[in-house]
Coordinates of C-alpha atoms and ligand atoms in Angstrom, one line a residue:
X913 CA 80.7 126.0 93.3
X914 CA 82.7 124.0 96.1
X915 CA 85.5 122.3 95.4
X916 CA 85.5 118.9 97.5
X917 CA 89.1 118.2 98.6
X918 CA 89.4 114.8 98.4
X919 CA 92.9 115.1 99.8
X920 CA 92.3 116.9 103.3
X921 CA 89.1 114.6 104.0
X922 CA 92.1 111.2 103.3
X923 CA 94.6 113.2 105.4
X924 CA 92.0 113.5 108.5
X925 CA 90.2 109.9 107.9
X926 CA 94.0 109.0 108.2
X927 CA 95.1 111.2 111.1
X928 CA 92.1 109.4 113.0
X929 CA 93.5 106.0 111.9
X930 CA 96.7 107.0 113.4
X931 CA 95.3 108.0 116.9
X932 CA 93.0 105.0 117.0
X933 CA 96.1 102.8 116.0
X934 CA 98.7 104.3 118.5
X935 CA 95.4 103.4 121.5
X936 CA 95.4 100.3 120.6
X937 CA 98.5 100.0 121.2
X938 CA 99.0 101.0 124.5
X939 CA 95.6 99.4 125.4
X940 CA 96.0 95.8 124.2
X941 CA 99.7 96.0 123.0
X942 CA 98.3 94.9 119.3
X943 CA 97.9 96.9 116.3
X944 CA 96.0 95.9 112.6
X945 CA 98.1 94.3 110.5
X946 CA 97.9 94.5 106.4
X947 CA 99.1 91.8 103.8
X948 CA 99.6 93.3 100.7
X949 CA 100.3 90.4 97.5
X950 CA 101.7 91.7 94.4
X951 CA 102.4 89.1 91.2
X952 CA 104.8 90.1 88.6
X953 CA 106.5 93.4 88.1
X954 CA 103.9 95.7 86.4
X955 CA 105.1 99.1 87.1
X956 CA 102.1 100.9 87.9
X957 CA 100.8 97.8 90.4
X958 CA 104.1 98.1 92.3
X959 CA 103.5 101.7 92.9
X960 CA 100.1 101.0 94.4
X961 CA 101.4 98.3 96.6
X962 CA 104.6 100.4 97.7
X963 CA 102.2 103.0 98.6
X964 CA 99.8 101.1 100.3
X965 CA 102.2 99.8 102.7
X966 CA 104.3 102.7 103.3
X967 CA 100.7 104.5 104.6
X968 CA 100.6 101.3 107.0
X969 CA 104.0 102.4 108.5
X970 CA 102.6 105.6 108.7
X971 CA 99.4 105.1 110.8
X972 CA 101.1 102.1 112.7
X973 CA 99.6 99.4 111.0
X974 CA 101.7 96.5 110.7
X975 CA 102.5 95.6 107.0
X976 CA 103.4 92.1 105.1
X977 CA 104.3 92.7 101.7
X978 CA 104.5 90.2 99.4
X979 CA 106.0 90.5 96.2
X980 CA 106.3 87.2 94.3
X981 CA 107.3 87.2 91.0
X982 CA 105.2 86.5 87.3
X983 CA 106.2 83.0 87.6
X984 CA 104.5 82.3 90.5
X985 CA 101.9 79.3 89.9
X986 CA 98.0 79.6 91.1
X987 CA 98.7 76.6 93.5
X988 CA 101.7 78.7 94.7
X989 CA 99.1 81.8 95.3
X990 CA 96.6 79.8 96.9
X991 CA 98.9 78.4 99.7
X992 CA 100.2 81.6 100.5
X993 CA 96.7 83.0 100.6
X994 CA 96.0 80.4 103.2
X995 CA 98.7 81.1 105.4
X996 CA 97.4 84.6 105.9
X997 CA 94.1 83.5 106.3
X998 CA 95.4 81.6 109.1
X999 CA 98.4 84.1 110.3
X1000 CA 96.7 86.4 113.1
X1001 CA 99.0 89.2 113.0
X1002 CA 97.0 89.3 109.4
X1003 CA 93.4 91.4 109.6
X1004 CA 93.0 92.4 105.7
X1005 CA 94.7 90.7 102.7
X1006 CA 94.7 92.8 99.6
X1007 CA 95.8 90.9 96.5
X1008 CA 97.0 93.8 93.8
X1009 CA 95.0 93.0 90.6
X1010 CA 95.8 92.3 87.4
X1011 CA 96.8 89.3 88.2
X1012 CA 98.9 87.3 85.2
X1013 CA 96.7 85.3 83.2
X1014 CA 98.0 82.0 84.0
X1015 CA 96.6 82.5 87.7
X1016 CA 92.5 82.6 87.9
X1017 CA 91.5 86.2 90.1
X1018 CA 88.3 84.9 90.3
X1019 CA 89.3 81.3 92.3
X1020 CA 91.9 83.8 94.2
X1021 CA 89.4 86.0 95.2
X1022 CA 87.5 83.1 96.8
X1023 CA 90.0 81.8 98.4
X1024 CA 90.3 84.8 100.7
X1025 CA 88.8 84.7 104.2
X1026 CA 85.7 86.6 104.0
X1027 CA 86.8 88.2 107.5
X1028 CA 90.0 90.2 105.7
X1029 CA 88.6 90.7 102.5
X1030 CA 89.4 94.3 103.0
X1031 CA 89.2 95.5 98.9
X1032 CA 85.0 94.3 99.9
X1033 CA 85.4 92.0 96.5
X1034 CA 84.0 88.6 97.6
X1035 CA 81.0 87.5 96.8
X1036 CA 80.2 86.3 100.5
X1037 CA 80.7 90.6 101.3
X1038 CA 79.3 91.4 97.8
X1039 CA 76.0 89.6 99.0
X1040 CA 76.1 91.4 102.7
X1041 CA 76.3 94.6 100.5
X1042 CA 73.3 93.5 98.8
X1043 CA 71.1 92.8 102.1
X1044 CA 72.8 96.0 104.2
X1045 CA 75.0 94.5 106.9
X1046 CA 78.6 94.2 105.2
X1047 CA 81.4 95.3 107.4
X1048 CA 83.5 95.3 105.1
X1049 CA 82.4 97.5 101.4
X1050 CA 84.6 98.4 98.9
X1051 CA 86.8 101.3 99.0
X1052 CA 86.0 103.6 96.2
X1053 CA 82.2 103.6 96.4
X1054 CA 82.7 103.6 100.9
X1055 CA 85.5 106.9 100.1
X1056 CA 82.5 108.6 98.1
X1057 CA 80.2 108.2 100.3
X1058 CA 82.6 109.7 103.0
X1059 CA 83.4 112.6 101.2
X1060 CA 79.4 113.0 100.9
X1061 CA 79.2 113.0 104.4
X1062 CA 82.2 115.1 105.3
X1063 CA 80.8 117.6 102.6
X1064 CA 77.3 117.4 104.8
X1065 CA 75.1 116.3 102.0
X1066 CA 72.3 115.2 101.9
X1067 CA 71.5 111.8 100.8
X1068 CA 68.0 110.7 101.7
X1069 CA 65.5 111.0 99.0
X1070 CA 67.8 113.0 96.6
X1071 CA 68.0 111.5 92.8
X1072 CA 71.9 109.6 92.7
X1073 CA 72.2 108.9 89.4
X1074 CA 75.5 106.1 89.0
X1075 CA 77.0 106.3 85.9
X1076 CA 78.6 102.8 85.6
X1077 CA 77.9 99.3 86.7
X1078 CA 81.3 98.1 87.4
X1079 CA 81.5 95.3 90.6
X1080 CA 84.7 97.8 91.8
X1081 CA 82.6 101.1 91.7
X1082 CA 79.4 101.4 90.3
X1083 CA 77.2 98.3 91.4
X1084 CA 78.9 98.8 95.3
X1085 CA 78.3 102.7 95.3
X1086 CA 74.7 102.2 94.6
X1087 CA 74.4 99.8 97.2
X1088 CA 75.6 102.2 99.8
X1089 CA 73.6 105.3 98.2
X1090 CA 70.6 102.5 98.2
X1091 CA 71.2 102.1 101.8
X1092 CA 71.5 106.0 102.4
X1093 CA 67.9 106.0 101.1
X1094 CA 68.9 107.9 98.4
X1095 CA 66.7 107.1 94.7
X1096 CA 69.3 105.5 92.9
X1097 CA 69.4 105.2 88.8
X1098 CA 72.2 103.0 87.1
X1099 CA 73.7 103.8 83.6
X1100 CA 75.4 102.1 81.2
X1101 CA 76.6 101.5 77.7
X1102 CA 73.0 100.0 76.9
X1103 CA 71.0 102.8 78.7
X1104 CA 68.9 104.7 76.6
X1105 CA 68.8 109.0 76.2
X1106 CA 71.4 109.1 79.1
X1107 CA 71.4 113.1 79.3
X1108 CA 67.7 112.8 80.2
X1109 CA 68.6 110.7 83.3
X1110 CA 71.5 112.6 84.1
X1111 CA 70.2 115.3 84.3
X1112 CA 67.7 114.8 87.0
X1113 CA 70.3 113.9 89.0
X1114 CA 70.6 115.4 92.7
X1115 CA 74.3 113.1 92.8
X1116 CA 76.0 112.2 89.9
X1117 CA 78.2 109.8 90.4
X1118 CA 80.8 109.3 87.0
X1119 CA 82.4 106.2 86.8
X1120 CA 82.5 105.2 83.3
X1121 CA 86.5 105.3 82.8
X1122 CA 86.5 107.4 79.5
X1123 CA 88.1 111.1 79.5
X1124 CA 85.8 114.2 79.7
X1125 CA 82.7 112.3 79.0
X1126 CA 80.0 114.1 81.2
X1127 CA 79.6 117.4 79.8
X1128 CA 77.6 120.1 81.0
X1129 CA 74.9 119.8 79.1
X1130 CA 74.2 116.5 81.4
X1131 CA 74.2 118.0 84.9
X1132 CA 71.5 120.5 85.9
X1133 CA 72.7 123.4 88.2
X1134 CA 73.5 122.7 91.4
X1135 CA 73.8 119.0 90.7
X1136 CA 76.8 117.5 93.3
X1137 CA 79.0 115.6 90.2
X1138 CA 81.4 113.0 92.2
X1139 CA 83.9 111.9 89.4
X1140 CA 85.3 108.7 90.0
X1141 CA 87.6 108.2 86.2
X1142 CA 91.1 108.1 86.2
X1143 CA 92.1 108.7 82.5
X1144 CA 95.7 109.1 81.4
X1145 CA 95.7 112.0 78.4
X1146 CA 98.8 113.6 77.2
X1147 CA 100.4 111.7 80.2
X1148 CA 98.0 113.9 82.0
X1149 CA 95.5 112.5 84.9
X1150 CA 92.1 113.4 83.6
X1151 CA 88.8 112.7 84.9
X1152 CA 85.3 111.2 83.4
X1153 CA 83.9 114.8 83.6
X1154 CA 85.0 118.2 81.7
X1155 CA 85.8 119.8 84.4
X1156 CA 86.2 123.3 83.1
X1157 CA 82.6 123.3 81.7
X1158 CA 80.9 121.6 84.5
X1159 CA 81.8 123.3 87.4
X1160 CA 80.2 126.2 86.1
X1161 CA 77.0 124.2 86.8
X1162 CA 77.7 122.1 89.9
X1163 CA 77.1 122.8 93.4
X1164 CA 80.1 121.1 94.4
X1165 CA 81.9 119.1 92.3
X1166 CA 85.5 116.8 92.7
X1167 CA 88.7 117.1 91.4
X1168 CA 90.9 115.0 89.4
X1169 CA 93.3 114.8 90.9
X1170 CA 93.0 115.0 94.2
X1171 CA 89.2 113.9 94.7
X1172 CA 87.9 110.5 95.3
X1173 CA 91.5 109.1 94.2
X1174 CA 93.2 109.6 97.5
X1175 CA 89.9 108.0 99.3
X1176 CA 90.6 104.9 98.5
X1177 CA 93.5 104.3 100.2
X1178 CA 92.0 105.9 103.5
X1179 CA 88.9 103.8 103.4
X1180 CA 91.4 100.6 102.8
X1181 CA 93.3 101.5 105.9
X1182 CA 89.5 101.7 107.6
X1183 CA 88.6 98.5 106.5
X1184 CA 91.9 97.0 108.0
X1185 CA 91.2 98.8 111.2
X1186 CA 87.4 97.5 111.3
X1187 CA 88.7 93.9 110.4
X1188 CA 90.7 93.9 113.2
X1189 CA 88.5 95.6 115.5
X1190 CA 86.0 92.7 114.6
X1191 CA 88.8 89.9 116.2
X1192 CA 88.7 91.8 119.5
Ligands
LIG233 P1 84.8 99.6 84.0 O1 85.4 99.8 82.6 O2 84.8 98.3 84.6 O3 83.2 100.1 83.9 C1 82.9 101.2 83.1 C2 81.4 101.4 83.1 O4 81.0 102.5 82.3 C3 80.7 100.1 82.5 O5 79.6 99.8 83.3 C4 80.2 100.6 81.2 O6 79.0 100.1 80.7 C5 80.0 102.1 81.4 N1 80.1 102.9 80.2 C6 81.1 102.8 79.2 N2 80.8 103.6 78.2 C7 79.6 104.2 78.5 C8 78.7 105.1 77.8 N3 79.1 105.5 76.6 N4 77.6 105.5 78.4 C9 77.2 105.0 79.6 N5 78.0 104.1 80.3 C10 79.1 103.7 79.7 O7 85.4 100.8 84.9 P2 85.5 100.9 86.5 O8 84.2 101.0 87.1 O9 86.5 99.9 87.0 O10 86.3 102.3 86.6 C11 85.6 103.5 86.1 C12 86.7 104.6 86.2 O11 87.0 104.8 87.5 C13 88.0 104.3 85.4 O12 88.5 105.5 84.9 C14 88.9 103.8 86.6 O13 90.3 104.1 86.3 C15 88.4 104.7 87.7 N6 88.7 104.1 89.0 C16 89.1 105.0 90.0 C17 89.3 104.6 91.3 C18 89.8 105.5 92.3 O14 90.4 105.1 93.3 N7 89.6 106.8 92.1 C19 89.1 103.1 91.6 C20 88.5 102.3 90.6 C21 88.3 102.8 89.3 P3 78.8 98.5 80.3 O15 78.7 97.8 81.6 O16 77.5 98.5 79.6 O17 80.0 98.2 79.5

């Protein structure tokens, strides 16, 4: 079995970044620039957003952080929004969700330009996802398929089996896999003798957000099991699959910790990069 190491792949997608980032500068005398919104004080969003920017300082990205408090009124939101649509020091705008219920993510998300939509969420990128020429995909399901690729396998013709059919991670990942060529089966709460599917699966992708839930009797041997869950047991990070049992079967398989969790905030930093590059 092979462990994949989410973290090293981040660290060099994110060395790269840095590189690229510090050319730029010199070249043109401009580097990507990140706006980061965050509504309200929930503790564990302000820890995403304080780490997102503080990985912008680090690969020389410019960062606008905006922290507006829970009172902050939709209509409020929207201007603000518009003024980094318009700002072009801005390339990507990443709006921390949950938002508070009095503010609509749905009209929010809209309102972003399509152009710095770097979280891959609106629906004009959702449907370029769909047809196979977004720039911009989400970061999760683009930070799998990276790891994939880093890890050298294989994707055309194999069996991906995506457990989940979230808009964040499942319905995106089997896009890309789609687009890969691979043969691409969606499950979810309605799908019918699950371990059947599973196990014919060359990928199995676990996003189902519930703690230990792919066992080994669902994975045949050699299957490469990417677990995307992020479970909190016993104040404990745990992922969607039991580890201990099926790594015993897997060919390579990822941590949790340490997998496709730090991925997501490399692939976001791409996405910024790419958004800008596309304004050049
Ligand atoms: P959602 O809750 O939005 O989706 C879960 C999916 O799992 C749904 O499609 C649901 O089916 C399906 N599901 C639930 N129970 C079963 C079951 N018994 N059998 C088959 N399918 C089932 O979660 P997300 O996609 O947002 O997230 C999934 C996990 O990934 C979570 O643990 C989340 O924390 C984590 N995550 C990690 C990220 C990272 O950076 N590593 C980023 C984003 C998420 P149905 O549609 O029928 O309800």
């Amino acid at each position: 079995m092979v462990l994949i190491d989410g973290k090293r792949v981040s660290t060099e997608i994110r060395g790269r970044l840095e590189k690229e980032t510090a050319e730029l500068k010199t070249k043109i005398g401009r580097t990507p620039g990140l706006a980061t919104v965050l509504v309200g004080e929930d503790p564990a969003s302000a820890v995403y957003v304080r780490n997102k920017n503080k990985i912008c300082h680090e690969i020389g990205f410019q960062s606008f952080g905006q922290n507006l408090s829970a009172e902050t009124t939709e209509e409020e939101l929207l201007d603000i929004i518009k003024k980094l649509n318009s700002n072009d020091e801005v390339n990507g705008i990443l709006v921390q969700l949950p938002l508070p219920d009095h503010i609509d993510s749905e009209k929010i998300l809209l309102s972003i330009d399509p152009e710095k939509d770097v979280d891959g969420f609106h629906p004009i990128n959702v449907g370029k996802l769909a047809i196979g020429n977004a720039l911009l995909t989400p970061c999760t399901p683009t930070g799998i398929i990276a790891l994939l690729d880093y890890y050298k396998i294989e994707i055309p013709g194999k069996h991906a089996v995506v457990l989940g059919r979230s808009n964040i991670v499942g319905k995106p990942v089997a896009h890309l896999l789609l687009q890969r060529h691979a043969t691409v089966t969606i499950c979810h709460s309605k799908t019918k003798n699950l371990q059947q599917v599973t196990r014919q699966a060359d990928i199995l992708i676990a996003a189902v957000g519930r703690p230990h839930f792919v066992n080994s009797d669902m994975v045949k041997e050699g299957t490469v099991v990417i677990d995307v869950g992020i479970n909190r047991v016993d104040g404990k990070l745990t992922g969607d699959v039991d580890f201990d049992q099926v790594a015993e079967k897997a060919g390579l398989i990822t941590p949790v910790p340490g997998g496709v969790g730090p991925m997501t905030i490399a692939l976001l930093m791409e996405n910024t990069l790419k958004a800008f590059k596309a304004t050049q």
